[in-house]
Structure formats: structure tokens, C-alpha cells
mmCIF file of C-alpha atoms and ligand atoms in Angstrom:
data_model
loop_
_atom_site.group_PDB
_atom_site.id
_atom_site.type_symbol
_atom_site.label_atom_id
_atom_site.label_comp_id
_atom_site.label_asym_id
_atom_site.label_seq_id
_atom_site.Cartn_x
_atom_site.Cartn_y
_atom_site.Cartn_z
ATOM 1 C CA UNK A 1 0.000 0.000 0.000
ATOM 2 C CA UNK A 2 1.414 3.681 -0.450
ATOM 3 C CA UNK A 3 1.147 6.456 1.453
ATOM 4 C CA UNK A 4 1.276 9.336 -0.531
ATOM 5 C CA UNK A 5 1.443 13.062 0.902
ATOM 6 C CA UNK A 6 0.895 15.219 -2.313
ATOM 7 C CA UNK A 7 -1.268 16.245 -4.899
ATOM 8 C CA UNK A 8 0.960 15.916 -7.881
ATOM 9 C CA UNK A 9 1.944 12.161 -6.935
ATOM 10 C CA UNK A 10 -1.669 11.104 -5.772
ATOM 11 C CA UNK A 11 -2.976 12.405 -9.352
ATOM 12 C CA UNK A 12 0.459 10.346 -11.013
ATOM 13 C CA UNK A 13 -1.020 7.618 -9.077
ATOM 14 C CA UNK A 14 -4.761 7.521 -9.909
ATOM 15 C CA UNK A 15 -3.572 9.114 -13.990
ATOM 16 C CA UNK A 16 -1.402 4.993 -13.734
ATOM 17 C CA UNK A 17 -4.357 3.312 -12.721
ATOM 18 C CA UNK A 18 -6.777 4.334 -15.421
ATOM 19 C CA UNK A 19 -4.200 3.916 -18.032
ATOM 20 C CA UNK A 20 -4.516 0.442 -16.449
ATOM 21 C CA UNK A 21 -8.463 0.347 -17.230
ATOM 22 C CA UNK A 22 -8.940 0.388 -13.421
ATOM 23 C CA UNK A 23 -11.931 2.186 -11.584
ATOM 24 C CA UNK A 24 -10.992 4.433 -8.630
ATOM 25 C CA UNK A 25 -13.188 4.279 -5.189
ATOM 26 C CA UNK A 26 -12.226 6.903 -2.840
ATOM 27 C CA UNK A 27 -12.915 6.806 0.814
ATOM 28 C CA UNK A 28 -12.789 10.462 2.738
ATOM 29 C CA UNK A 29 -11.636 10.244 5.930
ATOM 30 C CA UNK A 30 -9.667 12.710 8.753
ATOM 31 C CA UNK A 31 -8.233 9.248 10.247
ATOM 32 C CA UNK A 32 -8.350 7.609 13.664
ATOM 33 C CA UNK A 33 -10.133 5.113 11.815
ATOM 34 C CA UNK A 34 -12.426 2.584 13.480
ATOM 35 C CA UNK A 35 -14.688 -0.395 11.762
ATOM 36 C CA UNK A 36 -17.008 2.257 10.058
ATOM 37 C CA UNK A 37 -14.309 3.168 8.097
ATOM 38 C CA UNK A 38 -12.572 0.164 7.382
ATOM 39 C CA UNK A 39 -16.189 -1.237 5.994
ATOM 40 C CA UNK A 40 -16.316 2.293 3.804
ATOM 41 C CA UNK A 41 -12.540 0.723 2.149
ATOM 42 C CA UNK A 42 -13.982 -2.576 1.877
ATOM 43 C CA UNK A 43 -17.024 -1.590 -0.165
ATOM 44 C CA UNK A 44 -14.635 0.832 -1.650
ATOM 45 C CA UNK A 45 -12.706 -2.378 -2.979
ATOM 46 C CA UNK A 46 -15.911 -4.285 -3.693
ATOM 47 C CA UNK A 47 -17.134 -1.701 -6.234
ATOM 48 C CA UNK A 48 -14.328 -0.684 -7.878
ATOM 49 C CA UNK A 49 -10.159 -1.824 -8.997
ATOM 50 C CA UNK A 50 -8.570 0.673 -6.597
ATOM 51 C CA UNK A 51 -9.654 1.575 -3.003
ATOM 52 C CA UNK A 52 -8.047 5.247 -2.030
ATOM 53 C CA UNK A 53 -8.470 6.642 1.066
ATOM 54 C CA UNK A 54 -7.201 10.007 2.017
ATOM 55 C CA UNK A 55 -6.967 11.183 5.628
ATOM 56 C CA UNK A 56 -6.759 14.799 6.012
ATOM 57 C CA UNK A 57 -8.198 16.417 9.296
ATOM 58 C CA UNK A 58 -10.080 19.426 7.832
ATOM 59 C CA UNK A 59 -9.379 22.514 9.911
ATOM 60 C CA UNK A 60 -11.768 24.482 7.508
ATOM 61 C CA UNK A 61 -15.274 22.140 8.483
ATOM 62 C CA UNK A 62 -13.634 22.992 12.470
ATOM 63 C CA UNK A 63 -15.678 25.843 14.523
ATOM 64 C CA UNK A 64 -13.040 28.282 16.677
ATOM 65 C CA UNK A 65 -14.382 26.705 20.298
ATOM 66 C CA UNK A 66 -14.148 22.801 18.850
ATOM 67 C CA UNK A 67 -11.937 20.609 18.923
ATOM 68 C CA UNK A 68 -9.333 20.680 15.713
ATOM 69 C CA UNK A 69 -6.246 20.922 17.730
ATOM 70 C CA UNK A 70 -7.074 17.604 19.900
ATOM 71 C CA UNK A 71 -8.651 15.426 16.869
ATOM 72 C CA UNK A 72 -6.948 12.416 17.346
ATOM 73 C CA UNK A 73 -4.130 11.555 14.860
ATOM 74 C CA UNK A 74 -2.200 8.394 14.349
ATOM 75 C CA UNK A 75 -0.826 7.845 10.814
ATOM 76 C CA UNK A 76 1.086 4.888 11.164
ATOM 77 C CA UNK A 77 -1.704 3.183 12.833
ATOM 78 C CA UNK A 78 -4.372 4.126 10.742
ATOM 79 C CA UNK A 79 -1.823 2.340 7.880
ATOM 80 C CA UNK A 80 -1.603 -0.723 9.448
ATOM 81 C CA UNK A 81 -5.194 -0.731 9.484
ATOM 82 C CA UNK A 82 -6.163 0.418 6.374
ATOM 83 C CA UNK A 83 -4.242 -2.125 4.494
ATOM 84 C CA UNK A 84 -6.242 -4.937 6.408
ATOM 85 C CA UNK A 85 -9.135 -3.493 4.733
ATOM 86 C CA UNK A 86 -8.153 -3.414 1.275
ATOM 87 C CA UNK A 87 -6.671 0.253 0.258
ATOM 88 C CA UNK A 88 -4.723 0.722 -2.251
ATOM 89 C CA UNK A 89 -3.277 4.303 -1.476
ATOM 90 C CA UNK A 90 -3.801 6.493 1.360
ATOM 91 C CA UNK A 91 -3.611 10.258 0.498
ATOM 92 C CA UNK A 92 -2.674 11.774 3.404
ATOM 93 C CA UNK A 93 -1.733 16.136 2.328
ATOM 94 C CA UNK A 94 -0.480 18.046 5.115
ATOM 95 C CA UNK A 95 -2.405 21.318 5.247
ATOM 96 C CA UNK A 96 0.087 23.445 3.328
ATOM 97 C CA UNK A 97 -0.490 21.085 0.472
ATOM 98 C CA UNK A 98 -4.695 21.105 0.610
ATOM 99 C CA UNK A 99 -4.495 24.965 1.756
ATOM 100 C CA UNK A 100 -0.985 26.791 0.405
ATOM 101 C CA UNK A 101 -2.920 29.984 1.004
ATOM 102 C CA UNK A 102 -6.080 30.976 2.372
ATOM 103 C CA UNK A 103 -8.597 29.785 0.803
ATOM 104 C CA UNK A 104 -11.141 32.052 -1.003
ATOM 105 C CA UNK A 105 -13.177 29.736 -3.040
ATOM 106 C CA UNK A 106 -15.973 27.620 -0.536
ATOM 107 C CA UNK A 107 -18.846 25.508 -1.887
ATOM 108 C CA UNK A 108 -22.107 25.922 0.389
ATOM 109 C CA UNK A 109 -25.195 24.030 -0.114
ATOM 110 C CA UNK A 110 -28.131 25.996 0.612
ATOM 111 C CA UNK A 111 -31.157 24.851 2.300
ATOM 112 C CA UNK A 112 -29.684 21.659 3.652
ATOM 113 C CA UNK A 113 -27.005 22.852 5.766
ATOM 114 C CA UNK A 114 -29.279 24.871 8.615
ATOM 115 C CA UNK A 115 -30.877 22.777 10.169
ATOM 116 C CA UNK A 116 -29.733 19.411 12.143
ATOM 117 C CA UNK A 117 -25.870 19.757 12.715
ATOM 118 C CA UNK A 118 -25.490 23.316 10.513
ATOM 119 C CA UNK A 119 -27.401 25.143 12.897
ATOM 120 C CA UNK A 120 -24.784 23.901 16.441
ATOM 121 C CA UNK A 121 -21.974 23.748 14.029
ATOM 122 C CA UNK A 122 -21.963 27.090 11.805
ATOM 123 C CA UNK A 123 -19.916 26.719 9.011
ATOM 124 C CA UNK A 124 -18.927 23.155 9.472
ATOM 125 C CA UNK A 125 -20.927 21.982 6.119
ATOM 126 C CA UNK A 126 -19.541 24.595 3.683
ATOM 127 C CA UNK A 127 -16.159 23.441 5.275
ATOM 128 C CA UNK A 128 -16.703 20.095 4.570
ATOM 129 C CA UNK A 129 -18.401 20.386 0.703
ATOM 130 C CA UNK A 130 -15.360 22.409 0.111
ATOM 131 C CA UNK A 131 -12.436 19.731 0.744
ATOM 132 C CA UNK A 132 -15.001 16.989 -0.597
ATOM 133 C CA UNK A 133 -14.661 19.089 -3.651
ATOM 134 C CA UNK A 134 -11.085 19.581 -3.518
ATOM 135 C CA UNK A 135 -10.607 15.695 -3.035
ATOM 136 C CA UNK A 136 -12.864 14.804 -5.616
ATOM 137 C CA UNK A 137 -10.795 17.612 -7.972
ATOM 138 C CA UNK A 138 -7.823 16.060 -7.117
ATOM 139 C CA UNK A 139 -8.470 12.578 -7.148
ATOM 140 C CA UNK A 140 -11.415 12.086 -9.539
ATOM 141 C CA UNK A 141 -12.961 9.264 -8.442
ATOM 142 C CA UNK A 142 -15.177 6.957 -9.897
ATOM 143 C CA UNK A 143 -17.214 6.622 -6.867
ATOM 144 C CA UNK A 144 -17.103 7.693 -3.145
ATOM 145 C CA UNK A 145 -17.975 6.237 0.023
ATOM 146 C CA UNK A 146 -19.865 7.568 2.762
ATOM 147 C CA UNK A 147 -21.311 6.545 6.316
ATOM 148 C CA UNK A 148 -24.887 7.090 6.993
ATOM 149 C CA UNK A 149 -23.994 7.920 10.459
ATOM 150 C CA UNK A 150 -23.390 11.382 8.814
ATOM 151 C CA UNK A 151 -26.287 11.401 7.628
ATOM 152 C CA UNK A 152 -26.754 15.113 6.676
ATOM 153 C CA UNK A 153 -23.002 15.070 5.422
ATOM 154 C CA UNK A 154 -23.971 12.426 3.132
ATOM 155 C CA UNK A 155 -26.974 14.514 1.972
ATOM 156 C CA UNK A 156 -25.188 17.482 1.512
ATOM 157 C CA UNK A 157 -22.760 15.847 -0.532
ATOM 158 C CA UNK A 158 -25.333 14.097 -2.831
ATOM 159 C CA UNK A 159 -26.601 17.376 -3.726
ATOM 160 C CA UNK A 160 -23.257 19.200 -4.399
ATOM 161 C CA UNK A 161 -22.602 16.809 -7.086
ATOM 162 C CA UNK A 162 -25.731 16.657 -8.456
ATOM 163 C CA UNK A 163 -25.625 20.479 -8.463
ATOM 164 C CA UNK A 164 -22.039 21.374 -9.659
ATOM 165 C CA UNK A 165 -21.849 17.818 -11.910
ATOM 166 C CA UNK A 166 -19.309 16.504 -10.389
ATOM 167 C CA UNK A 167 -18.342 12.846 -12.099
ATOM 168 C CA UNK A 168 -18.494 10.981 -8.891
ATOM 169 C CA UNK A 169 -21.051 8.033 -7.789
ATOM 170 C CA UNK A 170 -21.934 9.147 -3.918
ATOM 171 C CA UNK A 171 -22.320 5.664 -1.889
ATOM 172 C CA UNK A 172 -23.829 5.932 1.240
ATOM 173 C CA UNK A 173 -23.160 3.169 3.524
ATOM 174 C CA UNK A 174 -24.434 1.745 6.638
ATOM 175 C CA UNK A 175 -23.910 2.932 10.121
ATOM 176 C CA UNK A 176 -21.352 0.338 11.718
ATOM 177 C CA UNK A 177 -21.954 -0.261 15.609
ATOM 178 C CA UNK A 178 -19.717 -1.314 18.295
ATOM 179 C CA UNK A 179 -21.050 -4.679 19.717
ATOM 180 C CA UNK A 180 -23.703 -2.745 22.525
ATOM 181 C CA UNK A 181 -24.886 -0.543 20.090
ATOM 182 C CA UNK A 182 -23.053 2.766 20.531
ATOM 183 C CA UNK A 183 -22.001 4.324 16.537
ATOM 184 C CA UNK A 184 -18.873 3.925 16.224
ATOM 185 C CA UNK A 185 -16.734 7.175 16.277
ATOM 186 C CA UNK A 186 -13.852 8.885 15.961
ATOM 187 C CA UNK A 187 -14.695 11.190 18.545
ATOM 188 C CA UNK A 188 -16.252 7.588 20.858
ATOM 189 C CA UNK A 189 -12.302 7.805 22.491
ATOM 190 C CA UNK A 190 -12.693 10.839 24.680
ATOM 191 C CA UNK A 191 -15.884 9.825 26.339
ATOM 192 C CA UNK A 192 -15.635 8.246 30.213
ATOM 193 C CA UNK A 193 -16.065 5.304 31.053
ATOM 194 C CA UNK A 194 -19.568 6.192 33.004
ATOM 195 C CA UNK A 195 -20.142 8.809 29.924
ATOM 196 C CA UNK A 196 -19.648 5.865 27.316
ATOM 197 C CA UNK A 197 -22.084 3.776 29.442
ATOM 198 C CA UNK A 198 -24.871 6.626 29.698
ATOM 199 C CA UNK A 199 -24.295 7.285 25.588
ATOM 200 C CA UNK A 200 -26.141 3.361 25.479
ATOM 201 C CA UNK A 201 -29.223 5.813 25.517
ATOM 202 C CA UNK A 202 -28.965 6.817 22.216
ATOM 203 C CA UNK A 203 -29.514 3.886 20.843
ATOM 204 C CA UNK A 204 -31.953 2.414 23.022
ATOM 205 C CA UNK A 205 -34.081 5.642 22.356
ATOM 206 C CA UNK A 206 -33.470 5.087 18.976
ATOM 207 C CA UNK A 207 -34.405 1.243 19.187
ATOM 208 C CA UNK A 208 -37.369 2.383 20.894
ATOM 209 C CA UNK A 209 -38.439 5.025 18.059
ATOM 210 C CA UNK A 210 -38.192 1.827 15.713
ATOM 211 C CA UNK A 211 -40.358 0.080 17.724
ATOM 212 C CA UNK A 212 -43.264 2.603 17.953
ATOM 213 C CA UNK A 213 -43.117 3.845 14.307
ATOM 214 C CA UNK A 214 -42.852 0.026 13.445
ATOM 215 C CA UNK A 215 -46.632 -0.493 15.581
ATOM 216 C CA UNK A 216 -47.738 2.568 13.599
ATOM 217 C CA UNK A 217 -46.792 5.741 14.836
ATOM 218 C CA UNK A 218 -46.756 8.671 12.668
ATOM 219 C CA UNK A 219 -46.760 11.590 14.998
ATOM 220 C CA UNK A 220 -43.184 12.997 15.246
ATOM 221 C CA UNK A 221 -43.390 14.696 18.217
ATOM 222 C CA UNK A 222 -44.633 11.592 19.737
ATOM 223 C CA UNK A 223 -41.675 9.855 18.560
ATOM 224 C CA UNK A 224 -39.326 12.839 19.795
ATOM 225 C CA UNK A 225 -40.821 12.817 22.901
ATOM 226 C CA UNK A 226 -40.120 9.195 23.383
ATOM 227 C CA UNK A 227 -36.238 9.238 22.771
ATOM 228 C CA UNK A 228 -36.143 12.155 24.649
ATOM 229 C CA UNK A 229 -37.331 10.851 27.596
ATOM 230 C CA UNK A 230 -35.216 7.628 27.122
ATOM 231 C CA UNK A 231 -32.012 9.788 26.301
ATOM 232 C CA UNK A 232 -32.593 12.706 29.475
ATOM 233 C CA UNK A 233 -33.211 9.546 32.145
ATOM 234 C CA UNK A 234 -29.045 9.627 32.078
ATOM 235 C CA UNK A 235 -28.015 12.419 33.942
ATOM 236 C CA UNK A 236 -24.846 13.210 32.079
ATOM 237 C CA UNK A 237 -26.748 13.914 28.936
ATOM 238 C CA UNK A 238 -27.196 17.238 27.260
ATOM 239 C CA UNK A 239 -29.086 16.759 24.270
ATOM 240 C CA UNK A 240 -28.510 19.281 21.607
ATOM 241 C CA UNK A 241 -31.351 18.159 18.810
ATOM 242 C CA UNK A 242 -33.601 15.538 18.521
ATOM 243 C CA UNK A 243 -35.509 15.658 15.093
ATOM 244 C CA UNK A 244 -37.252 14.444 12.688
ATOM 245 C CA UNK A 245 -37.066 15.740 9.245
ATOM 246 C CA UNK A 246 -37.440 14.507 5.404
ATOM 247 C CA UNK A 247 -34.989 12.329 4.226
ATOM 248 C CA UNK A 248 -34.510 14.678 1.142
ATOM 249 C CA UNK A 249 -35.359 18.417 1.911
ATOM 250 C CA UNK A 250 -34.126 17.582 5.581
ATOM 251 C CA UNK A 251 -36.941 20.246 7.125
ATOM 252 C CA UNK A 252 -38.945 19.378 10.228
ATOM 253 C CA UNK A 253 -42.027 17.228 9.920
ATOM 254 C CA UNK A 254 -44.805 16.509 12.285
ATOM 255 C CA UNK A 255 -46.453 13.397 10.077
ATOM 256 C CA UNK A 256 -43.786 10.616 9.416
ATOM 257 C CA UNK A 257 -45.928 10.526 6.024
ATOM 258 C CA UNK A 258 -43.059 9.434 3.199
ATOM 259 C CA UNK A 259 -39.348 8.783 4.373
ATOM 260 C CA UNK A 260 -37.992 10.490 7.007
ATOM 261 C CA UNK A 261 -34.508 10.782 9.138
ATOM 262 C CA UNK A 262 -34.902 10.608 13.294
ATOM 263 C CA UNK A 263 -31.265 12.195 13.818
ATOM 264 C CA UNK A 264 -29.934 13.230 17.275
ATOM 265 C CA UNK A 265 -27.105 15.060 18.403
ATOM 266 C CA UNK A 266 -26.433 14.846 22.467
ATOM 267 C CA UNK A 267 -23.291 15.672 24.894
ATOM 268 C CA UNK A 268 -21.561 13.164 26.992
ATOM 269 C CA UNK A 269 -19.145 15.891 28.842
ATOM 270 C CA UNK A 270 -17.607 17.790 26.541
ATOM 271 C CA UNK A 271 -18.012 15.307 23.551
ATOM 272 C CA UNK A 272 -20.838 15.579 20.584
ATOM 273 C CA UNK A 273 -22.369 11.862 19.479
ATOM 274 C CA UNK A 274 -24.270 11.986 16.734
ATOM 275 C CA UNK A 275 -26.714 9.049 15.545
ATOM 276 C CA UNK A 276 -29.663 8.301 13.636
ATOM 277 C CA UNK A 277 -32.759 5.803 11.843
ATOM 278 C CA UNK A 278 -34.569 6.328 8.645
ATOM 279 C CA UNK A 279 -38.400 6.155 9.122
ATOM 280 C CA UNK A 280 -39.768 4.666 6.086
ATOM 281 C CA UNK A 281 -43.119 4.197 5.762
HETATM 282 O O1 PAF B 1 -16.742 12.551 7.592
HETATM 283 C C1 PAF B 1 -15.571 12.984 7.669
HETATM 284 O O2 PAF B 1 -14.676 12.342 8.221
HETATM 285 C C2 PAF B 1 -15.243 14.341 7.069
HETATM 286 O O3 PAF B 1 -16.306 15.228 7.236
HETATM 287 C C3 PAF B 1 -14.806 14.267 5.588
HETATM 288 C C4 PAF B 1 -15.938 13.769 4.714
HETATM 289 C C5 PAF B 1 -13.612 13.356 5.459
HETATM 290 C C6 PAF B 1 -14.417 15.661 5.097
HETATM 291 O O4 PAF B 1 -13.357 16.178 5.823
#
């Protein structure tokens, strides 16, 4: 596998491979990678010749008060790891090479990007569509891969590149769980251990949404009120949304009419776990 830290070699690299005939998957990632991504290289390699992966913590999609500076980072380990899975190349760009001067040039998608995460984390969407679109500039990938734990990410990004027709297949893939249910995370490593317990709740509220929209439910605020209750029994919880919106236009609903997206955001201490179902009728 190589590990490749600039632009001009990376494009060398994926220019060899379609001389080749090969098709290029590309897996975005800022590293510290756990079995969510590993199964986003593995589908990566299913679908196409060459599995990339670039790691690249994006200080751009980073608010001033969160937490850039202590994002965990461990090349060498995330190597070892990424191999096991498949990859190719890993493109990992220092930030001189991604950002050689400010930037000037951002890509925001309107109308998604308020609600849900965008409106706790301004900023953070039009930092990540921009490096998606550098990546995607600089690798030009047949397809990427996505988790569907970020679920708005994933939405965003469809519509950038159905918007600016970008060449690029978006895959979204499933949400990968550690064996009690908790999402696995980047971010899962600073909780406590009494934190990590009490962060169970998420998915038992979410379990328990399931359950009621499964025996019919439709109201969303009876729904919301449900998870709530299940998530603020654990006294360490601050929950910052609990919503339910459409799975397309992302905007509140109260009737869980066509498909929908139950996403939550709460704090464990001073760390942000994010999680969600799709509703479908
Ligand atoms: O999901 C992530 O890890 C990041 O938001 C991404 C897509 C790699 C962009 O920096």
C-alpha cells in the first residue's frame, strides 16, 4: 500500500491506474479510523479496482471553540489498518499542500445545511463540501464512500454533485456499531467510562423510536418525545437536537408521512455523538 502526501503524486497515481483500465473508489476520511471506516474501504474495494483513502483532518469544516487541535491523529496506525481493509493508497496532504494559502473559493449548499448539525456547528458543512470538492478535484474518483452515520453530510454531498456535476457516484453506507450498540466514532475515544455507558441511551431511544413507528406511529413529536425521555433519564446527557425531518429536503415534519430521518445530536461531557434511523413508511 502507499502512502502518498501530495497532490501531484496522488494524481500520477490515480492518472497509472486508469491507463490500467482500473476504476478508482475513494474513501474520505480525517483518520483515527475505526470499523465504520474500514467497511467504507472494503465496499470501496468491492465496487471498484482501486480503493483510495485520504486522511486529512479538515481545519476548515472545524468551529473556533471545537476541537481541531485535539482530533486524534495516528498515521502509522491508521496504515496498518487500512491495508487490512483493502486500500490501495492512502492520500494523506499536510495542510500546506490542501491549503498553500487561504482559501477564497468555498462551496455551500443551501437549504440543507441549517438545520440538524449546521445550525450547532456554523460553518462546518460549507467546510466540509469544500475539501469533498477539492478531493474529488484532485483525485477524480469513480465513486465515493460515505457513512450514513453522517447522515446530513452524506446529503449534503449528494446534492453538491448533483448540483455542480461533479463525475463521482456518492455511496452511502451503513452505520457500523460497536457490539452494545453505541455508533462507532472517531470522537467515541474521549468519552468516560460512566459517559460511554450513559451514551447506550442513544440507541436504546433510537431502538425504541423503531419500535413505535414500526406499531404505527406517525406523529413525530410523539416519537421525539419518546427518545427524549429515554435519552434525558441519564443524567450526564445534554441533548442538543432531537428531530425528525425529510430524508430529502431535511426540514422538520410533524407526520412521518413518506421517508424520514430521526437524527440526534447529544453531549456526553464535553463530547458531541451523533446518531440516527430512517423512518420509512
Ligand atoms: O466525515 C468525515 O470524516 C469528514 O467530514 C470528511 C468527509 C472526510 C471531510 O473532511
Amino acid at each position: 500500500m502507499k502512502i502518498i502526501h501530495t497532490i501531484r503524486e496522488i494524481r500520477e497515481y490515480v492518472r497509472e491506474q486508469r491507463t490500467l483500465g482500473k476504476t478508482v473508489g475513494l474513501v474520505p476520511t480525517m483518520g483515527s479510523l475505526h470499523d465504520g471506516h474500514l467497511s467504507l474501504a472494503r465496499q470501496a474495494k468491492a465496487e471498484c479496482d482501486v480503493a483510495v483513502m485520504s486522511i486529512f483532518v479538515n481545519p476548515l469544516q472545524f468551529g473556533p471553540s471545537e476541537d481541531y487541535d485535539r482530533y486524534p491523529r495516528n498515521l502509522e496506525g491508521d496504515a496498518r489498518l487500512a491495508e487490512t481493509a483493502g486500500v490501495d493508497a492512502i492520500f494523506a496532504p499536510p495542510v500546506h499542500e490542501m491549503y498553500p494559502q487561504p482559501q477564497m473559493t468555498f462551496v455551500d449548499v443551501e437549504g440543507l445545511t441549517e438545520n440538524l448539525c449546521g445550525a450547532s456547528r456554523p460553518g462546518h458543512f460549507r467546510g466540509v463540501a469544500t475539501v469533498v470538492t477539492k478531493l474529488f478535484n484532485i483525485v477524480q474518483p469513480d465513486k465515493a464512500f460515505f457513512g450514513q452515520k453522517d447522515a446530513q453530510q452524506v446529503r449534503v454531498i449528494e446534492q453538491m454533485v448533483q448540483d455542480l456535476n461533479i463525475p463521482v457516484q456518492i455511496v452511502p453506507c451503513p452505520i457500523v456499531r460497536e457490539a452494545d450498540g453505541l455508533a462507532m466514532s472517531s470522537r467515541n475515544v474521549y468519552l468516560s467510562p460512566e459517559e460511554r455507558r450513559q451514551a447506550l441511551a442513544i440507541y436504546r431511544a433510537l431502538q425504541a423510536a423503531e419500535a413505535m413507528f414500526g406499531a404505527g406511529e406517525r406523529s413525530a413529536d410523539a416519537i421525539r418525545e419518546q427518545v427524549r425521555s429515554i435519552i434525558e433519564a441519564e443524567p450526564l446527557a445534554e441533548v442538543d437536537y432531537i428531530k425528525i425531518v425529510d430524508l430529502q429536503t431535511l426540514s422538520d415534519t410533524s407526520l412521518i408521512d413518506r421517508d424520514c430521518l430521526l437524527a440526534v445530536a447529544v453531549r456526553f461531557g464535553g463530547t458531541r455523538l451523533i446518531d440516527n434511523v430512517i423512518l420509512r413508511p
